Amino acid sequence: MTAVRPYRPGPRPRPSGAAADRTLVPVQELHDAPLAPLTTFRLGGPATRLVVATTDDEVIAAVREADDAGTPLLIIGGGSNLVIGDKGFDGTALRIATRGFALDGTRLELAAGEVWTDAVARTVDAGLAGVECLAGIPGSAGATPIQNVGAYGQEVSGTITEVVAYDRARGETVTLSNEECAFSYRHSRFKQHPERYVVLRVRFALEDAGGLSAPVKYAETAKALGVEVGDRVPAAAARDTVLRLRAGKGMVLDAEDHDTWSAGSFFTNPILTAAEYETFLGRVRDRLGDGVAPPAYPAGDGHIKTSAAWLIDRAGFTKGYGSGPARISTKHALALTNRGEATTEDLLALAREVVAGVRDAFGVTLVNEPVTVGVSL
């Protein structure tokens, strides 16, 4: 669980000038405000107070106000990675709705509130490569560096050069290089210190390959495109193929399709040590017999990554599993979904059942990818 607590920094310098004295005039401020409509799960109770900020100054002012008062603060972007408890959030929810798409040659800067999939489409339309296989991922640009968003052979860490963030401990805006972001699989410095940084802007270095994509790295994508891994294709073709693949798995938002009322992949793919992997293989043989080989990918430092979706399916939680208002997607075993009338507790009950079932079957403990607010597995 990622805890959301009051942040109480020690004495810190306050910048001088107009920005420091700026009074927050939010686009919208509501009390006892519903949060469920701001999440892709469409779940969760209300916030004591909701502020919508459309400029970096408004974001910073809202954060400072909450910190100075010792008020719990919840940051919301696109809401695609949040599981909010049914009781809601007792504090200030800050929705970041900033806008900004600045492209200079192959250099791109996005405001945190930019819709990620729209930004990807614009880079492809500009003939640039580097994020085309990240098309269709719901959420905002500011969320992408936090968990190092990745799919179909690309991760944002491959193109991010800098992240501009408000550092709540120092009380100032900082610029962190790619190296300083400490990216790893679905992880970063921002995820490691969730209460410290508020992402304001993300900068990327893309590639001009004459309208072609980056080399295709993912076997499923290559097969769908009819090319070999390592080949380049028109960037638009790569994007469109990824969108079709994602839609087939219920991973492209559609208000009419309850399979997309989810947070996408609910669990991260487990990364095991060599010893853990050998033990895991023994459990696979015991359960499924000789000759069954689970997915395995090198994960650096002698570690091996396997597939959470494979584990879930082989543990008996197949597509569509469940009889209540929260069920596994009918299109993808890794997505837990709200069928329209679910509560957060319904969702968590299903998640706990899946975690326990996979652990009992294979000795591997799944870890949730979405951030939980006021609840835990």
PDB file of C-alpha atoms in Angstrom, residues 196-328:
ATOM      1  CA  ARG A 196       8.073  14.017  -1.663  1.00  0.00           C
ATOM      2  CA  TYR A 197       7.723  14.915  -5.348  1.00  0.00           C
ATOM      3  CA  VAL A 198       4.888  16.350  -7.427  1.00  0.00           C
ATOM      4  CA  VAL A 199       5.659  16.027 -11.121  1.00  0.00           C
ATOM      5  CA  LEU A 200       5.069  19.232 -13.081  1.00  0.00           C
ATOM      6  CA  ARG A 201       6.684  18.612 -16.489  1.00  0.00           C
ATOM      7  CA  VAL A 202       8.312  15.743 -18.347  1.00  0.00           C
ATOM      8  CA  ARG A 203      10.934  16.167 -21.079  1.00  0.00           C
ATOM      9  CA  PHE A 204      11.742  13.605 -23.756  1.00  0.00           C
ATOM     10  CA  ALA A 205      14.301  13.090 -26.513  1.00  0.00           C
ATOM     11  CA  LEU A 206      12.583  11.346 -29.419  1.00  0.00           C
ATOM     12  CA  GLU A 207      14.044  10.064 -32.685  1.00  0.00           C
ATOM     13  CA  ASP A 208      13.592  11.284 -36.236  1.00  0.00           C
ATOM     14  CA  ALA A 209      13.841   8.102 -38.267  1.00  0.00           C
ATOM     15  CA  GLY A 210      12.146   9.480 -41.353  1.00  0.00           C
ATOM     16  CA  GLY A 211       8.693   8.583 -40.114  1.00  0.00           C
ATOM     17  CA  LEU A 212       9.691   5.083 -39.058  1.00  0.00           C
ATOM     18  CA  SER A 213       9.249   3.602 -35.619  1.00  0.00           C
ATOM     19  CA  ALA A 214      11.962   2.650 -33.206  1.00  0.00           C
ATOM     20  CA  PRO A 215      13.106  -0.957 -33.744  1.00  0.00           C
ATOM     21  CA  VAL A 216      10.229  -3.252 -32.800  1.00  0.00           C
ATOM     22  CA  LYS A 217      11.246  -5.105 -29.621  1.00  0.00           C
ATOM     23  CA  TYR A 218       8.131  -7.042 -28.661  1.00  0.00           C
ATOM     24  CA  ALA A 219       7.429 -10.372 -30.367  1.00  0.00           C
ATOM     25  CA  GLU A 220       3.629  -9.974 -30.285  1.00  0.00           C
ATOM     26  CA  THR A 221       3.869  -6.578 -31.957  1.00  0.00           C
ATOM     27  CA  ALA A 222       6.301  -7.831 -34.583  1.00  0.00           C
ATOM     28  CA  LYS A 223       4.038 -10.768 -35.389  1.00  0.00           C
ATOM     29  CA  ALA A 224       0.992  -8.520 -35.716  1.00  0.00           C
ATOM     30  CA  LEU A 225       2.958  -6.225 -38.031  1.00  0.00           C
ATOM     31  CA  GLY A 226       4.329  -9.105 -40.088  1.00  0.00           C
ATOM     32  CA  VAL A 227       7.959  -8.169 -39.434  1.00  0.00           C
ATOM     33  CA  GLU A 228      10.910  -9.481 -37.450  1.00  0.00           C
ATOM     34  CA  VAL A 229      11.897  -8.262 -34.001  1.00  0.00           C
ATOM     35  CA  GLY A 230      14.367  -5.417 -34.544  1.00  0.00           C
ATOM     36  CA  ASP A 231      12.751  -4.167 -37.756  1.00  0.00           C
ATOM     37  CA  ARG A 232      11.367  -0.677 -38.156  1.00  0.00           C
ATOM     38  CA  VAL A 233       7.926   0.079 -39.555  1.00  0.00           C
ATOM     39  CA  PRO A 234       6.038   3.325 -40.153  1.00  0.00           C
ATOM     40  CA  ALA A 235       5.497   4.837 -36.707  1.00  0.00           C
ATOM     41  CA  ALA A 236       1.773   5.221 -37.382  1.00  0.00           C
ATOM     42  CA  ALA A 237       1.526   1.511 -38.218  1.00  0.00           C
ATOM     43  CA  ALA A 238       3.236   0.601 -34.941  1.00  0.00           C
ATOM     44  CA  ARG A 239       0.901   2.872 -32.982  1.00  0.00           C
ATOM     45  CA  ASP A 240      -2.233   1.594 -34.701  1.00  0.00           C
ATOM     46  CA  THR A 241      -1.186  -2.025 -34.216  1.00  0.00           C
ATOM     47  CA  VAL A 242      -0.561  -1.467 -30.521  1.00  0.00           C
ATOM     48  CA  LEU A 243      -3.957   0.202 -30.180  1.00  0.00           C
ATOM     49  CA  ARG A 244      -5.622  -2.821 -31.794  1.00  0.00           C
ATOM     50  CA  LEU A 245      -3.736  -5.216 -29.544  1.00  0.00           C
ATOM     51  CA  ARG A 246      -4.614  -3.213 -26.450  1.00  0.00           C
ATOM     52  CA  ALA A 247      -8.276  -2.883 -27.457  1.00  0.00           C
ATOM     53  CA  GLY A 248      -8.458  -6.640 -27.913  1.00  0.00           C
ATOM     54  CA  LYS A 249      -7.380  -6.988 -24.284  1.00  0.00           C
ATOM     55  CA  GLY A 250      -9.756  -4.319 -22.970  1.00  0.00           C
ATOM     56  CA  MET A 251      -6.848  -1.947 -22.342  1.00  0.00           C
ATOM     57  CA  VAL A 252      -8.175   1.064 -24.274  1.00  0.00           C
ATOM     58  CA  LEU A 253     -10.742   3.130 -22.386  1.00  0.00           C
ATOM     59  CA  ASP A 254     -14.315   2.740 -23.581  1.00  0.00           C
ATOM     60  CA  ALA A 255     -17.181   3.928 -21.386  1.00  0.00           C
ATOM     61  CA  GLU A 256     -19.481   1.266 -22.891  1.00  0.00           C
ATOM     62  CA  ASP A 257     -17.085  -1.615 -22.248  1.00  0.00           C
ATOM     63  CA  HIS A 258     -16.864  -2.714 -18.613  1.00  0.00           C
ATOM     64  CA  ASP A 259     -13.680  -4.628 -19.383  1.00  0.00           C
ATOM     65  CA  THR A 260     -12.022  -1.204 -19.547  1.00  0.00           C
ATOM     66  CA  TRP A 261     -13.388  -0.104 -16.166  1.00  0.00           C
ATOM     67  CA  SER A 262     -10.076  -1.078 -14.641  1.00  0.00           C
ATOM     68  CA  ALA A 263      -6.553   0.104 -13.931  1.00  0.00           C
ATOM     69  CA  GLY A 264      -5.141  -1.956 -16.770  1.00  0.00           C
ATOM     70  CA  SER A 265      -2.686  -4.503 -15.405  1.00  0.00           C
ATOM     71  CA  PHE A 266      -3.556  -4.854 -11.729  1.00  0.00           C
ATOM     72  CA  PHE A 267      -0.401  -6.773 -10.804  1.00  0.00           C
ATOM     73  CA  THR A 268       3.224  -6.324 -11.816  1.00  0.00           C
ATOM     74  CA  ASN A 269       5.140  -9.181 -13.387  1.00  0.00           C
ATOM     75  CA  PRO A 270       7.095 -10.926 -10.611  1.00  0.00           C
ATOM     76  CA  ILE A 271      10.891 -10.683 -10.695  1.00  0.00           C
ATOM     77  CA  LEU A 272      12.559 -13.670  -9.051  1.00  0.00           C
ATOM     78  CA  THR A 273      16.095 -14.535  -8.049  1.00  0.00           C
ATOM     79  CA  ALA A 274      17.642 -17.583  -9.707  1.00  0.00           C
ATOM     80  CA  ALA A 275      16.981 -19.639  -6.561  1.00  0.00           C
ATOM     81  CA  GLU A 276      13.381 -18.426  -6.321  1.00  0.00           C
ATOM     82  CA  TYR A 277      12.860 -19.236  -9.984  1.00  0.00           C
ATOM     83  CA  GLU A 278      14.099 -22.825  -9.513  1.00  0.00           C
ATOM     84  CA  THR A 279      11.689 -23.281  -6.618  1.00  0.00           C
ATOM     85  CA  PHE A 280       8.940 -21.788  -8.762  1.00  0.00           C
ATOM     86  CA  LEU A 281       9.704 -24.245 -11.590  1.00  0.00           C
ATOM     87  CA  GLY A 282       9.311 -27.082  -9.107  1.00  0.00           C
ATOM     88  CA  ARG A 283       5.871 -25.808  -8.139  1.00  0.00           C
ATOM     89  CA  VAL A 284       4.948 -25.553 -11.829  1.00  0.00           C
ATOM     90  CA  ARG A 285       5.982 -29.176 -12.423  1.00  0.00           C
ATOM     91  CA  ASP A 286       4.038 -30.327  -9.377  1.00  0.00           C
ATOM     92  CA  ARG A 287       0.881 -28.567 -10.505  1.00  0.00           C
ATOM     93  CA  LEU A 288       1.020 -28.744 -14.292  1.00  0.00           C
ATOM     94  CA  GLY A 289       3.368 -31.627 -15.036  1.00  0.00           C
ATOM     95  CA  ASP A 290       6.682 -31.919 -16.843  1.00  0.00           C
ATOM     96  CA  GLY A 291       7.171 -30.017 -20.063  1.00  0.00           C
ATOM     97  CA  VAL A 292       5.245 -26.906 -19.048  1.00  0.00           C
ATOM     98  CA  ALA A 293       7.525 -23.886 -19.277  1.00  0.00           C
ATOM     99  CA  PRO A 294       6.334 -20.584 -17.762  1.00  0.00           C
ATOM    100  CA  PRO A 295       7.319 -17.343 -19.479  1.00  0.00           C
ATOM    101  CA  ALA A 296      10.804 -16.197 -18.466  1.00  0.00           C
ATOM    102  CA  TYR A 297      12.687 -13.031 -19.351  1.00  0.00           C
ATOM    103  CA  PRO A 298      16.102 -11.800 -18.175  1.00  0.00           C
ATOM    104  CA  ALA A 299      15.671  -9.052 -15.567  1.00  0.00           C
ATOM    105  CA  GLY A 300      19.284  -8.143 -14.823  1.00  0.00           C
ATOM    106  CA  ASP A 301      21.593  -9.141 -11.979  1.00  0.00           C
ATOM    107  CA  GLY A 302      20.720 -12.808 -12.297  1.00  0.00           C
ATOM    108  CA  HIS A 303      17.005 -12.142 -11.854  1.00  0.00           C
ATOM    109  CA  ILE A 304      14.227 -13.587 -14.003  1.00  0.00           C
ATOM    110  CA  LYS A 305      10.880 -11.987 -14.762  1.00  0.00           C
ATOM    111  CA  THR A 306       7.822 -14.135 -15.312  1.00  0.00           C
ATOM    112  CA  SER A 307       4.255 -13.318 -16.340  1.00  0.00           C
ATOM    113  CA  ALA A 308       1.633 -12.353 -13.779  1.00  0.00           C
ATOM    114  CA  ALA A 309      -1.104 -13.041 -16.333  1.00  0.00           C
ATOM    115  CA  TRP A 310       0.223 -16.586 -16.874  1.00  0.00           C
ATOM    116  CA  LEU A 311       0.320 -17.216 -13.128  1.00  0.00           C
ATOM    117  CA  ILE A 312      -3.218 -15.936 -12.632  1.00  0.00           C
ATOM    118  CA  ASP A 313      -4.615 -17.987 -15.502  1.00  0.00           C
ATOM    119  CA  ARG A 314      -2.772 -21.201 -14.537  1.00  0.00           C
ATOM    120  CA  ALA A 315      -3.873 -20.802 -10.919  1.00  0.00           C
ATOM    121  CA  GLY A 316      -7.466 -21.079 -12.134  1.00  0.00           C
ATOM    122  CA  PHE A 317      -8.467 -17.432 -12.414  1.00  0.00           C
ATOM    123  CA  THR A 318      -9.372 -17.386 -16.076  1.00  0.00           C
ATOM    124  CA  LYS A 319     -10.805 -14.530 -18.122  1.00  0.00           C
ATOM    125  CA  GLY A 320     -14.210 -13.506 -16.809  1.00  0.00           C
ATOM    126  CA  TYR A 321     -13.640 -15.175 -13.432  1.00  0.00           C
ATOM    127  CA  GLY A 322     -16.025 -14.089 -10.689  1.00  0.00           C
ATOM    128  CA  SER A 323     -19.742 -13.925 -10.093  1.00  0.00           C
ATOM    129  CA  GLY A 324     -20.013 -10.582  -8.332  1.00  0.00           C
ATOM    130  CA  PRO A 325     -19.830  -6.953  -9.465  1.00  0.00           C
ATOM    131  CA  ALA A 326     -16.003  -7.080  -9.607  1.00  0.00           C
ATOM    132  CA  ARG A 327     -14.544  -9.697 -11.950  1.00  0.00           C
ATOM    133  CA  ILE A 328     -11.495 -10.500 -14.008  1.00  0.00           C
TER     134      ILE A 328
END
